[in-house]
Structure formats: structure tokens, C-alpha cells
Short mmCIF file of C-alpha atoms and ligand atoms in Angstrom, two decimals:
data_model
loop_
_atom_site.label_atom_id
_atom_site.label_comp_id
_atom_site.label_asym_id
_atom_site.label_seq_id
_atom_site.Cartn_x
_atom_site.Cartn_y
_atom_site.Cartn_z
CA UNK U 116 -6.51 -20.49 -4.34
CA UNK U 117 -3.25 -22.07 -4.41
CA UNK U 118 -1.40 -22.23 -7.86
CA UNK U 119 1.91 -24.29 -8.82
CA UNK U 120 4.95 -22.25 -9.89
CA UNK U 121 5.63 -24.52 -12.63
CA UNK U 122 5.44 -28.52 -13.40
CA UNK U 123 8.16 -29.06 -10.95
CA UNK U 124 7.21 -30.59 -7.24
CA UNK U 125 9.93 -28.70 -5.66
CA UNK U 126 8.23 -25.20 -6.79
CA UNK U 127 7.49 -22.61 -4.70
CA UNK U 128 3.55 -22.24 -4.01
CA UNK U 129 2.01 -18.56 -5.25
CA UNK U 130 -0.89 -17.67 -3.24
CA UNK U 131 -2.26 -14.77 -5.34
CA UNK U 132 -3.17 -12.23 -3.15
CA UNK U 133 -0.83 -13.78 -0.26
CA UNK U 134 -3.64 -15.30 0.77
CA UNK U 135 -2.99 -17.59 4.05
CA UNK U 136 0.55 -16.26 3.61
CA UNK U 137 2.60 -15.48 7.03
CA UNK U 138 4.58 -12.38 5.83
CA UNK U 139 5.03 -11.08 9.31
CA UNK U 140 4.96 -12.40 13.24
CA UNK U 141 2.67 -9.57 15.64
CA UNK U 142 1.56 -8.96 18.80
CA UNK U 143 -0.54 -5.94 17.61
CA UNK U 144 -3.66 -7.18 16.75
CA UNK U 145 -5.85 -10.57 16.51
CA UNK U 146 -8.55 -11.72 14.12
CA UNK U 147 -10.94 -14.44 14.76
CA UNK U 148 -12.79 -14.43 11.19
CA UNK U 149 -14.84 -17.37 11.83
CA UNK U 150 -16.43 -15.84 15.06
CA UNK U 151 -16.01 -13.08 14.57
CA UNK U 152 -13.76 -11.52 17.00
CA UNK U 153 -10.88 -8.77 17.02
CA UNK U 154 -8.98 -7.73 19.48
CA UNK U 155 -6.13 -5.04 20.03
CA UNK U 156 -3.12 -5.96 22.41
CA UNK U 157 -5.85 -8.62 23.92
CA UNK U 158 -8.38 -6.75 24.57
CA UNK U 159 -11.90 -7.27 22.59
CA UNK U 160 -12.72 -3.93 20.18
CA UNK U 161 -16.16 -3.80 21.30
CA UNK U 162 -14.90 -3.03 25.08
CA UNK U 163 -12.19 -0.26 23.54
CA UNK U 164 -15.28 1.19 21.79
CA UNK U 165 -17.71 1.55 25.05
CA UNK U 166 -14.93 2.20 27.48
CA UNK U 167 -11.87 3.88 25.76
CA UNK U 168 -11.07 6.68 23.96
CA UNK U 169 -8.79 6.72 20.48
CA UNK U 170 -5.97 8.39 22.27
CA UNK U 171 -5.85 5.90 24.91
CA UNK U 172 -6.55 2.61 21.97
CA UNK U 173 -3.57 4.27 20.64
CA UNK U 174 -1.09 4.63 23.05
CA UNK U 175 -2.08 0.66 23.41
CA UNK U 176 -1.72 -0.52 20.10
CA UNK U 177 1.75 1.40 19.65
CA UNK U 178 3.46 1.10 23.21
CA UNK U 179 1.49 -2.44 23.76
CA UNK U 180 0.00 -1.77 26.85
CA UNK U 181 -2.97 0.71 28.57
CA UNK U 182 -1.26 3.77 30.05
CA UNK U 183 -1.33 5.11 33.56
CA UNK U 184 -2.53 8.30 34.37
CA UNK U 185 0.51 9.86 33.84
CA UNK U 186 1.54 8.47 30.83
CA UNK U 187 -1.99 9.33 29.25
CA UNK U 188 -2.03 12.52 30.28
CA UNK U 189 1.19 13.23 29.28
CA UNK U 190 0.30 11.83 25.98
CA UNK U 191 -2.44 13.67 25.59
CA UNK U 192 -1.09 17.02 26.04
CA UNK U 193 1.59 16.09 23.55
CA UNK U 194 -0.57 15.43 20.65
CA UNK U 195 -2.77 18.50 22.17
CA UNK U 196 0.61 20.26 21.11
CA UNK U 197 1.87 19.12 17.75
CA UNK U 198 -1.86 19.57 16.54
CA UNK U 199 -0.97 22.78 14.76
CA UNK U 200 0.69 22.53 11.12
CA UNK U 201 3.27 24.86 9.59
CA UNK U 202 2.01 27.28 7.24
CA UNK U 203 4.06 26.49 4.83
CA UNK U 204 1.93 23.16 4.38
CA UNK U 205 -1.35 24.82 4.48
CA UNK U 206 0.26 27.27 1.82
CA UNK U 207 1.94 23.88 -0.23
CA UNK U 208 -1.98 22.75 0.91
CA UNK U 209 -3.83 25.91 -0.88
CA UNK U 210 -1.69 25.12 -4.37
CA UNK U 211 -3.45 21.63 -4.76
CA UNK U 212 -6.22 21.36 -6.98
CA UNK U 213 -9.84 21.85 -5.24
CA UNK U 214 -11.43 18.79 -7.06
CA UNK U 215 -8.76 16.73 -5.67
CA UNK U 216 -9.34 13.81 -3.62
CA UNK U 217 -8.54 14.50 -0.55
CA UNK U 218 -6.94 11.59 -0.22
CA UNK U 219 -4.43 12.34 -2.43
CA UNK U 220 -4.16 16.00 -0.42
CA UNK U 221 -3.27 13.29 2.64
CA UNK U 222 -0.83 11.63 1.20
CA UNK U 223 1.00 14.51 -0.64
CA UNK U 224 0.41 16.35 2.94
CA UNK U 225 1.54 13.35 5.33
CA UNK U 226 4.88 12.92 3.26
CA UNK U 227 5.51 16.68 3.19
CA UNK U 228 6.04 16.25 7.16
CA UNK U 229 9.42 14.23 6.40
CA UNK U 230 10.40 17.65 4.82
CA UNK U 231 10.31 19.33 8.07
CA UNK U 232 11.13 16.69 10.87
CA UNK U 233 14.19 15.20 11.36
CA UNK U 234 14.85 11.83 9.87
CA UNK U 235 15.96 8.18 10.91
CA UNK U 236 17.06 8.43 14.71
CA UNK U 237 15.41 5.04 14.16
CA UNK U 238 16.99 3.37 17.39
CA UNK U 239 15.95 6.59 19.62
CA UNK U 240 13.25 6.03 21.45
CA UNK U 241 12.69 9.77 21.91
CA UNK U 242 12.38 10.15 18.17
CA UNK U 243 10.08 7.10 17.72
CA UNK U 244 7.50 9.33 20.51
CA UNK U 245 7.63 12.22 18.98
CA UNK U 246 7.14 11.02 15.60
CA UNK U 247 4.26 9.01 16.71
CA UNK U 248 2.86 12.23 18.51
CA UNK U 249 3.46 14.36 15.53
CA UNK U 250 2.01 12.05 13.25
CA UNK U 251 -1.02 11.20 15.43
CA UNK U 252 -1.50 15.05 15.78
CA UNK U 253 -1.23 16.38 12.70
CA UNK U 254 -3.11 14.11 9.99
CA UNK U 255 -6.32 15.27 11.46
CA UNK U 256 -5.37 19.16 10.96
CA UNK U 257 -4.17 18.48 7.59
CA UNK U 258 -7.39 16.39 6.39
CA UNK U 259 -9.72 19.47 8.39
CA UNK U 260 -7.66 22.36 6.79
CA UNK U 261 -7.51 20.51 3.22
CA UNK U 262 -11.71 20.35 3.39
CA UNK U 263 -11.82 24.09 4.39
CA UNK U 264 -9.37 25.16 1.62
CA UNK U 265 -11.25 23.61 -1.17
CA UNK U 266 -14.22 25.69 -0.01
CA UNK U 267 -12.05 28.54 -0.40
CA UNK U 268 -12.00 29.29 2.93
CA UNK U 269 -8.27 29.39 5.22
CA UNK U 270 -7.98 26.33 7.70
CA UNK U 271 -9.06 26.91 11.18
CA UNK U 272 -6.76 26.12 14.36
CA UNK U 273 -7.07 23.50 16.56
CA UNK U 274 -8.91 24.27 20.04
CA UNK U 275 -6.59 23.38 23.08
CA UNK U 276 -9.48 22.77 25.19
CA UNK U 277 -11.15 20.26 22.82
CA UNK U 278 -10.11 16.52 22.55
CA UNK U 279 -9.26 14.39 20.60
CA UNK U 280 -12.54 13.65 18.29
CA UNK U 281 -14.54 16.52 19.49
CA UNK U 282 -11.21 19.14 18.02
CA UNK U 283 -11.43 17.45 14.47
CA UNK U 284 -14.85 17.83 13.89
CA UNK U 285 -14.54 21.64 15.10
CA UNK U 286 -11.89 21.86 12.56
CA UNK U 287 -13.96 20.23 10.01
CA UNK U 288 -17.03 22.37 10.64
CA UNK U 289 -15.92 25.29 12.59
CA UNK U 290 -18.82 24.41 15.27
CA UNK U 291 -18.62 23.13 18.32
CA UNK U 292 -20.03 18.97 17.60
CA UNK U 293 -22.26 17.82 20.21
CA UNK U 294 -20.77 15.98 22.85
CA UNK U 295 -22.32 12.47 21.69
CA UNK U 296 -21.41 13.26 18.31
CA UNK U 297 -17.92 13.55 19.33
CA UNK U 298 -18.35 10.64 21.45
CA UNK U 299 -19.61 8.33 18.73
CA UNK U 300 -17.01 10.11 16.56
CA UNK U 301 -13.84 8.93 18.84
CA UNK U 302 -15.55 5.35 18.73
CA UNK U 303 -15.42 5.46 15.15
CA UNK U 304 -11.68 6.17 15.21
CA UNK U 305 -11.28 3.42 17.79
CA UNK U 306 -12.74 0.56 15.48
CA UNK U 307 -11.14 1.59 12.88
CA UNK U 308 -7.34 2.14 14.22
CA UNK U 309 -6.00 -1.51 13.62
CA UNK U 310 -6.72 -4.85 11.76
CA UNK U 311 -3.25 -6.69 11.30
CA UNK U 312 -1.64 -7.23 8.01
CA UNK U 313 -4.87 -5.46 5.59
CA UNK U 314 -3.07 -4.15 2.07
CA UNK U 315 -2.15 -0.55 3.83
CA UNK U 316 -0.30 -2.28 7.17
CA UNK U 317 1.42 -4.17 5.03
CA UNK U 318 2.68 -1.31 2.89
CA UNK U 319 3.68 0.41 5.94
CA UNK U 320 5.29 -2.64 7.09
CA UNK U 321 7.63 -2.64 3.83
CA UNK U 322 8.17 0.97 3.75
CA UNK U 323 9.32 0.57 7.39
CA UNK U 324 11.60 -2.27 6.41
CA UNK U 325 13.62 0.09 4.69
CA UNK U 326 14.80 1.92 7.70
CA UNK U 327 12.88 5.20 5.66
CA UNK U 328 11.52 8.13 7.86
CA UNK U 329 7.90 7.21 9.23
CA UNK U 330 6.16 9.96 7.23
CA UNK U 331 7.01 8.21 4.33
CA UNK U 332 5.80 4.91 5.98
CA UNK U 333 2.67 6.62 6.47
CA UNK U 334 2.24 8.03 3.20
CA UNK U 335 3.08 4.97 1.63
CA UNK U 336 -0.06 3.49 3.31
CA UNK U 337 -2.60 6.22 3.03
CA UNK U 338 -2.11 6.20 -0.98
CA UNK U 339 -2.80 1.99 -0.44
CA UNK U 340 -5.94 2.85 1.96
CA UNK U 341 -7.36 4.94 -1.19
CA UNK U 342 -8.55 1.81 -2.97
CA UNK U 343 -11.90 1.02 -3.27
CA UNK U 344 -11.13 -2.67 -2.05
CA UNK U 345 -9.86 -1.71 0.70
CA UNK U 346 -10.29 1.76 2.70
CA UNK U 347 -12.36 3.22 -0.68
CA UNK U 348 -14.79 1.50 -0.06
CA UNK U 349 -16.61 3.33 2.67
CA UNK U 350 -17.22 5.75 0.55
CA UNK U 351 -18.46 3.68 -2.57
CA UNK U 352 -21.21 2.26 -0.23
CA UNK U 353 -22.91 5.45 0.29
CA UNK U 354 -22.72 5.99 -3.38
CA UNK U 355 -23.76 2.63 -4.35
CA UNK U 356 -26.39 3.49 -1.77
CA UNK U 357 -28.01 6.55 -3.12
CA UNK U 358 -27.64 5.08 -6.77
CA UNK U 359 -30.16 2.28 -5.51
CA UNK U 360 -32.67 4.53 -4.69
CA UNK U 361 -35.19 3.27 -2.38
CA UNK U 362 -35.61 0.41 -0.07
CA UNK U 363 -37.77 -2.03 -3.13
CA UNK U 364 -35.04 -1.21 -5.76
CA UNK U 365 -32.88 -3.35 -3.72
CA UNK U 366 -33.12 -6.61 -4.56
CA UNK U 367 -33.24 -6.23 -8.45
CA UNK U 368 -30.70 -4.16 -8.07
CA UNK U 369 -28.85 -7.29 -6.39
CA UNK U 370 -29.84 -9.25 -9.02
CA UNK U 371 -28.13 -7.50 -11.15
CA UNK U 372 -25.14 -6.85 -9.70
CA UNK U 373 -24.63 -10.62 -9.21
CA UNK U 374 -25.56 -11.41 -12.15
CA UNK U 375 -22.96 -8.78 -13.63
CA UNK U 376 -20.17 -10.26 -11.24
CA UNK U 377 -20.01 -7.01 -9.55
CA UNK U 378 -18.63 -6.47 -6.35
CA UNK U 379 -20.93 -5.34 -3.71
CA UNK U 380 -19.17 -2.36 -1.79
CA UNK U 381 -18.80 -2.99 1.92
CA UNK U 382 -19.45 -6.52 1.64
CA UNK U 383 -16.90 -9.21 1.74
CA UNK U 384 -13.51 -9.68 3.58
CA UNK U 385 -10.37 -11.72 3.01
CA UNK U 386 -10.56 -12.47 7.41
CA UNK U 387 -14.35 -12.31 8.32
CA UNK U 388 -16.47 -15.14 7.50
CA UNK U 389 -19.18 -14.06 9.38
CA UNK U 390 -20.32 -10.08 9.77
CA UNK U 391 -17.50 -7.91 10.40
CA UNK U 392 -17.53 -7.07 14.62
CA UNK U 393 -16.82 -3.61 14.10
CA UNK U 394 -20.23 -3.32 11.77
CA UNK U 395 -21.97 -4.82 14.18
CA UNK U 396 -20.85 -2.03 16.77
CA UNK U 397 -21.07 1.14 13.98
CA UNK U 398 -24.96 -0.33 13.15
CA UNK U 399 -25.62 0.55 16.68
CA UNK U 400 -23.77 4.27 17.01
CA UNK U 401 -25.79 4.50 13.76
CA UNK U 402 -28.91 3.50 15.41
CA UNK U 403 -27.90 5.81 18.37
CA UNK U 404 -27.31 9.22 15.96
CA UNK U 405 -30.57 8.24 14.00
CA UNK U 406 -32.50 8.74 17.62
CA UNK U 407 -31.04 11.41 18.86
CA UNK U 408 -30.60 13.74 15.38
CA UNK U 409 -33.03 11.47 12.99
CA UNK U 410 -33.64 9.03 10.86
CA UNK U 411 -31.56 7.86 7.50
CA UNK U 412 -34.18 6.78 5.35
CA UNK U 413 -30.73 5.37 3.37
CA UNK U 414 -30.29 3.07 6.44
CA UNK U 415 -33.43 0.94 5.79
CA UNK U 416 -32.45 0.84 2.27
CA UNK U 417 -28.88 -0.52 3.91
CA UNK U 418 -30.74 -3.32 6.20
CA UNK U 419 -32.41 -4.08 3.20
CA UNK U 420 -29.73 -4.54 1.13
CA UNK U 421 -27.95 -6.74 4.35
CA UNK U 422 -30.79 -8.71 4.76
CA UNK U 423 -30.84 -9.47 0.31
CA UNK U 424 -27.28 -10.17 0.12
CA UNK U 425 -27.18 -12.50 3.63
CA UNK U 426 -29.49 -14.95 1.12
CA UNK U 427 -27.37 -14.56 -1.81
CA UNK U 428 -23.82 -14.14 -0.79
CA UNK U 429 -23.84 -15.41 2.90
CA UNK U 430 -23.37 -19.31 1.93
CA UNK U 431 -20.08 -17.96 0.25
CA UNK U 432 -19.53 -16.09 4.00
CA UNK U 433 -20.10 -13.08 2.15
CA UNK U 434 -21.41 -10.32 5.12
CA UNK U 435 -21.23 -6.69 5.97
CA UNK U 436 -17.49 -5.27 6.35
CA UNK U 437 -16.30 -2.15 8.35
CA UNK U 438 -17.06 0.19 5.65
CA UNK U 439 -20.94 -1.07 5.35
CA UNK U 440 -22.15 1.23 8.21
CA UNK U 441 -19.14 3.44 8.60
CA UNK U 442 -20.92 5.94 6.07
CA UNK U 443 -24.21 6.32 7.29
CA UNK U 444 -22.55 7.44 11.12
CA UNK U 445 -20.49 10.00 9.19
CA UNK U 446 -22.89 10.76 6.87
CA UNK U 447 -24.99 11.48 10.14
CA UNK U 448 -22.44 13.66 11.08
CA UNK U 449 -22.57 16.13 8.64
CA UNK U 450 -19.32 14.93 6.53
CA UNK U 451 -18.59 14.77 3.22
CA UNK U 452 -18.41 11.42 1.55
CA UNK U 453 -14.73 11.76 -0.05
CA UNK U 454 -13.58 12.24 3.68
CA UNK U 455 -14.84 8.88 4.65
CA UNK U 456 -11.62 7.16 3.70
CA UNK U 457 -9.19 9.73 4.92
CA UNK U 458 -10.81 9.72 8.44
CA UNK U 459 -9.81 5.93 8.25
CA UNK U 460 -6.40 7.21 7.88
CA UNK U 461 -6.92 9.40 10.64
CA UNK U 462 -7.50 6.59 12.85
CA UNK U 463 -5.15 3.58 11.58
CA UNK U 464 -2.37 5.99 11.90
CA UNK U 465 -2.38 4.35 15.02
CA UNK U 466 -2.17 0.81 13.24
CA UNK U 467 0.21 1.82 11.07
CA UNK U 468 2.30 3.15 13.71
CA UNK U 469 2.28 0.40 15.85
CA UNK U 470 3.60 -1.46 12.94
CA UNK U 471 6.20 0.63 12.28
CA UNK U 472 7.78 0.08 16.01
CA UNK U 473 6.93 -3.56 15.83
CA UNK U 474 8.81 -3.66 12.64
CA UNK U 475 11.89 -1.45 13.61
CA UNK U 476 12.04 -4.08 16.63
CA UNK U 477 12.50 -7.00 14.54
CA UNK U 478 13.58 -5.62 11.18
CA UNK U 479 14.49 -7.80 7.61
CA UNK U 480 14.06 -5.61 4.91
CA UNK U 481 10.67 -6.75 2.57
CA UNK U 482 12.18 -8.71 -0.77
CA UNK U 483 9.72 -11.66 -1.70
CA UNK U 484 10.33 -13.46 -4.92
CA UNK U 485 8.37 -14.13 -7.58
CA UNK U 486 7.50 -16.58 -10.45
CA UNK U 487 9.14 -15.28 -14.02
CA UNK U 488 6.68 -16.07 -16.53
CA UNK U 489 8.16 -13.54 -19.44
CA UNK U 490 10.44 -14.36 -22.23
CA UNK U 491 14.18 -15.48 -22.65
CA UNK U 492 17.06 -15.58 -25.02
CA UNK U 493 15.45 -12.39 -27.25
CA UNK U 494 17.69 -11.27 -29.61
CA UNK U 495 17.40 -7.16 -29.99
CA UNK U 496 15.96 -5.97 -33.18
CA UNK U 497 16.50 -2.15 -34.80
CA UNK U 498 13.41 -0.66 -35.14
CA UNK U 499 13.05 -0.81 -38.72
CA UNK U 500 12.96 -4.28 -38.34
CA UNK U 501 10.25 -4.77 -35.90
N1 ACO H 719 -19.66 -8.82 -3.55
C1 ACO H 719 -19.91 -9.91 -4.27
N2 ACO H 719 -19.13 -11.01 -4.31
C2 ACO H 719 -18.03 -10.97 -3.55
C3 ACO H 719 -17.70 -9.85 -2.75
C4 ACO H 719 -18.57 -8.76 -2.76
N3 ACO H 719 -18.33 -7.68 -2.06
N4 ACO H 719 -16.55 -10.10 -2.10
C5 ACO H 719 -16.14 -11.31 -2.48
N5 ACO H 719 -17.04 -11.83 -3.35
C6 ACO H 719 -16.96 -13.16 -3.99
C7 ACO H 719 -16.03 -13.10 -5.20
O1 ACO H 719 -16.74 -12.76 -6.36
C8 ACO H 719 -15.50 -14.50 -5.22
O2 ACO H 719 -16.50 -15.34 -5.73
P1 ACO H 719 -16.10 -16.64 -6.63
O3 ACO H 719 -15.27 -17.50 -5.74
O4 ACO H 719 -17.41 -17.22 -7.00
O5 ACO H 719 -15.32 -16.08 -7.79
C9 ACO H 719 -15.34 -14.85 -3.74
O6 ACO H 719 -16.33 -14.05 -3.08
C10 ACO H 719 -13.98 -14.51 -3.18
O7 ACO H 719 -13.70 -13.15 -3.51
P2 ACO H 719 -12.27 -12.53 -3.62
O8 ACO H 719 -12.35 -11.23 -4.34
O9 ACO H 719 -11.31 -13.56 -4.14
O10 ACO H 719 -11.96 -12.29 -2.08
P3 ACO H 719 -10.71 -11.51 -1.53
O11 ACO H 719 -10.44 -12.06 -0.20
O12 ACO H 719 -9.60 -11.48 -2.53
O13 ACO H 719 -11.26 -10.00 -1.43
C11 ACO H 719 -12.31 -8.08 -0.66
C12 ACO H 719 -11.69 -9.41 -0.26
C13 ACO H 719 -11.33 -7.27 -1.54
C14 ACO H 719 -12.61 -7.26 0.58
C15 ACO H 719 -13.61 -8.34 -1.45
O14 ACO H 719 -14.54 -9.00 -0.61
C16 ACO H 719 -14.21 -7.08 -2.04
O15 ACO H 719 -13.81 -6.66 -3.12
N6 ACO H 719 -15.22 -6.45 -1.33
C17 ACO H 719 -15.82 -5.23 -1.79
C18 ACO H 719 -14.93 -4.03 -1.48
C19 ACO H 719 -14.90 -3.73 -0.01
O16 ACO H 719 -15.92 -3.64 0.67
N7 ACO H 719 -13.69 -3.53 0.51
C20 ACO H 719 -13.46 -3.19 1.91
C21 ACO H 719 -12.90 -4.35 2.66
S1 ACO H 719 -12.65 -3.95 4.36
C22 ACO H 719 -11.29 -2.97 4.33
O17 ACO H 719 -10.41 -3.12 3.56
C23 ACO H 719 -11.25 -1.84 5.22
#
């Protein structure tokens, strides 16, 4: 939708939303919404899911191409590292309240790190690694030792000899995952580490422009992934999911919700005319944890529900979204729903980091304009008067 400023030709356009608007140039990341297609640095998701691992996707998406040997190793053992957290965020950590979201633990926790690191060597390139590294390393601890507080229980430490994937859901669960859980795990992280200029890249993106410290940049986009249109949502599905019921409440329930202009969670996206790529690829690790460790009976009520709203809401291009399947591999995994989103933050740390250099490399501070449609010429009144 494109509205006129005013009744004047020469008027700026406002595109509500920014829809269609350029706000930024990139070489991070490519969308091809009407077939479908995304790929990081050139190179197709669906390959980085199969072949690589997030550490490796990452090290892409930020330094823009794959690493050597050496430089992945030596990137590796970095993070490996930093994992650990200083107690005096787990003990900030145990003071927050145990019905909290722990997405607002994440953000509170991820900005906390600009308390102890040094700030704005901006044009060091030593800085920009180790910030990356830190930041890479540490939001995982910090969204593992948040869960195990709330429980009551003191966060565990990281396990040098575990990677990546396989070390968070140890933290998480203090067990050992299996190794195609962890596998399917580090996939997940992979799909979901970048997707251009979404509503939390784009916050980092402004945050960055202001030359501020990248914790900041990165809390300023976990509390915008948060929102149930945009990184909230993975968890709403599952919800929505369990509140239809059963596999032959879908379709009245569909009814319904159209009817009632609701939004259907996990459906719908401002890029993807078609189904999302990266549900088509978590369908299938779905499909591959529901043979190995069972069946979802909430998955068939999920097909279902894909197959109802392809008749209703596909002419409008209207299909399944990232967070449509997202929930049923984690849910598969043993993890609580409210840590759907924040393991999305886990993994477009990357993104958001990758934006951050990009940014720092080409910087103009953020300062759209806008279209004043309040008052003028008011005269003050005392309060008696009003
Ligand atoms: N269910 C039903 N109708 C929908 C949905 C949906 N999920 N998404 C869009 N529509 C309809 C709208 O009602 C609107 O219809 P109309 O033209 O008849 O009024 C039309 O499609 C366009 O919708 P907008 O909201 O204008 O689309 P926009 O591009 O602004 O929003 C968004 C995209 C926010 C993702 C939207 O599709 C949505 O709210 N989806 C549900 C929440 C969700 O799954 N978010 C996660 C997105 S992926 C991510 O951020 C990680």
C-alpha cells in the first residue's frame, strides 16, 4: 500500500510498514520471495543446512566468505573460550523474576555484556572479532543458565569438548543430546541465522548507526525479535496448535479465525509469496526426529492446518513461514516453548552481527522523516481552563 503525504504531487510517498522501501544496500543475504529462494553470501540455505555447521554459516555471513581450516578452527576454539559468563551476570541473572520471559532475561542479559567489555574500538578490527566471538559465545550460556535458574537450580558450565549445538542443549538439559539431535539442532540455528532487513536486522542496523557498543546493537534487536509478528511467533504456533485440539477441529477453527480477521501464527511473510524455504527444510528435520524419537500427533494437526489454509489464504500467497515448523523440531527436542524465540536469537546473532560490520563499513547514521499529521498554532491553556 502506497499512501500520499498530502494533496501535493511533490510529496514524499509513505509506505507504511517500509514496505518495498530500500533503507539499506547488502551483500549479506538474498531473498527470492516469488520462488522461493534464500541464500547467505551466495550460497543456497538448504546446502548450509545439509553440509555446514552454524559456526562455519557464521563466520560466512559476518566475514563474507567460507573459512579455511585454520581460520575455522581458530574460530572455533575462540567461541569454545568466551562460552563461560561472569558470575556476576548469572548472580544479576538469579535477581530476575522466574515467570519472566526469557526473552526479556536475553535482552536485559545481552546488554549487561556492554557493562563488562570494552566499548567502541569501532575501527579495530581486533575488537570487531572478539566482540563477534564473545557475543556468538555467550548468548547461548546466558539463555541455558536463565532456563536452569528459574527452576531454581544454578546454571551449568559449558563442556569444552562439546560443539557448538550439541554444548547448548547440554546446558539446557544437563544431558548429553544425541548426536542427531544436536545435528538437527545446529541446522536449526543455520536456517535461522540471517534473512536481510526483517524488523530485528533493521533495529540492529540503526542501533549500529549510532557508532553504540554491539551489545547494545544486539539487545536492541532481541527485544524487536520478541514480537509475535516477527520472532514470537514460533512460539504462538505451538500454542495456537494445542488450543486447536485435534486434527478435525482444524478447519472450523480456520473458519473462524478468518472470519474474525485473525492472524494465523506462522503463516504469512512480507518476502515469501510462496512457502517459506527454510519450512520446507525444518518439515523434513521434523519428519526425521518424529522417526527416530516418535511421532507428534500435533504435526498432523499442523499438515492439516497447511493443507486448510493453502485453500483459503494461498490465492493471497499466504503459506507456511519459518516459525510454522520451527516448534514442533524443538518441541521434539525436549524444549520449552518460551525458548523458541530466544534460540532464534541465538542463531541470528550471526545476522545481526554481520549487519553490524556491514554497517560500520558504510556508516550514515538512521534519521528518516516523517509525515506531521498533529496540530499547529495551539495556544497554551492553564489548567483550570481546560
Ligand atoms: N493469517 C491470515 N491472514 C494474513 C496473515 C496470516 N498469518 N498474514 C497476512 N495476512 C493477510 C492480511 O490480513 C492482509 O489481508 P488483506 O489485504 O485482505 O487485509 C494481507 O494478508 C497482507 O497482510 P499484512 O499484515 O499487511 O502483511 P505484512 O507484510 O505487513 O505482514 C507478517 C507480514 C507480519 C509476517 C504477517 O503475515 C503476519 O502477521 N503473520 C503472522 C505472524 C507470523 O507468523 N510472524 C512471523 C513472520 S516470519 C519472522 O518474522 C521470523
Amino acid at each position: 500500500m502506497v499512501v500520499a503525504a498530502t494533496e501535493a504531487a511533490s510529496a514524499p510517498l509513505y509506505r507504511p510498514g517500509l514496505e518495498g522501501v530500500p533503507a539499506t544496500q547488502s551483500s549479506v543475504c538474498d531473498i527470492d520471495g516469488q520462488q522461493g529462494l534464500l541464500t547467505y553470501r551466495g550460497y543456497r540455505v538448504d546446502e548450509l543446512a545439509a553440509q555446514s555447521t552454524f559456526l562455519e554459516t557464521a563466520y560466512l555471513l559476518i566475514w563474507g566468505e567460507l573459512p579455511d581450516a585454520e581460520q575455522l578452527a581458530e574460530f572455533e576454539q575462540e567461541v569454545q573460550m568466551h562460552r563461560r559468563v561472569s558470575f556476576r551476570i548469572r548472580d544479576m541473572m538469579k535477581s530476575f523474576p522466574s515467570q519472566g520471559h526469557p526473552m526479556d532475561a536475553l535482552q536485559a542479559s545481552a546488554a549487561s555484556l556492554g557493562l563488562f567489555y570494552s566499548r567502541r574500538a569501532l575501527d579495530n578490527p581486533e575488537y570487531i572479532y572478539s566482540a563477534v566471538v564473545r557475543l556468538i559465545a555467550k548468548i547461548p550460556t546466558m539463555v541455558a543458565a536463565f532456563q536452569l535458574i528459574r527452576k531454581g537450580q544454578d546454571p551449568i558450565q559449558p563442556r569444552d569438548d562439546l560443539p557448538y549445538a550439541a554444548n547448548f542443549l547440554y546446558m539446557l538439559t544437563e544431558r548429553e543430546p544425541d548426536p542427531l539431535a544436536a545435528r538437527i539442532f545446529d541446522a536449526c540455528l543455520i536456517l535461522h541465522a540471517e534473512h536481510s532487513l526483517n524488523a530485528s536486522t533493521f533495529s540492529a542496523r540503526v542501533t549500529a548507526s549510532t557508532l553504540t557498543d554491539p551489545y547494545a546493537v544486539v539487545a536492541s534487536a532481541v527485544g524487536t525479535l520478541a514480537g509475535p509478528l516477527h520472532g514470537g511467533a514460533n512460539e504462538d504456533v505451538l500454542i495456537m496448535l494445542e488450543a486447536i485440539g485435534s486434527a478435525d477441529q482444524v478447519r472450523p477453527w480456520l473458519d473462524r479465525a478468518i472470519a474474525e480477521k485473525q492472524k494465523i501464527m506462522g503463516f504469512g511473510h512480507r518476502e515469501y509469496k510462496v512457502k517459506d524455504p527454510r519450512a520446507v527444510i525444518l518439515q523434513k528435520l521434523a519428519e526425521q526426529l518424529f522417526d527416530q524419537f516418535g511421532h507428534d500427533p500435533l504435526y498432523d494437526l499442523a499438515r492439516e492446518l497447511e493443507a486448510a489454509a493453502a485453500e483459503r489464504l494461498g490465492p493471497k500467497g499466504i503459506y507456511p513461514n519459518v516459525d510454522f515448523y520451527s516448534g514442533l523440531v524443538y518441541r521434539k527436542l525436549g524444549i520449552p516453548e518460551d525458548l523458541f524465540t530466544p534460540i532464534f536469537a541465538i542463531a541470528r546473532t550471526a545476522g545481526w552481527l554481520a549487519h553490524w560490520k556491514e554497517q560500520l563499513g558504510a556508516n550514515r547514521i538512521y534519521r528518516p522523516t516523517q509525515i506531521y499529521t498533529g496540530s499547529n498554532g495551539r495556544d497554551w491553556q492553564p489548567i483550570e481552563a481546560r
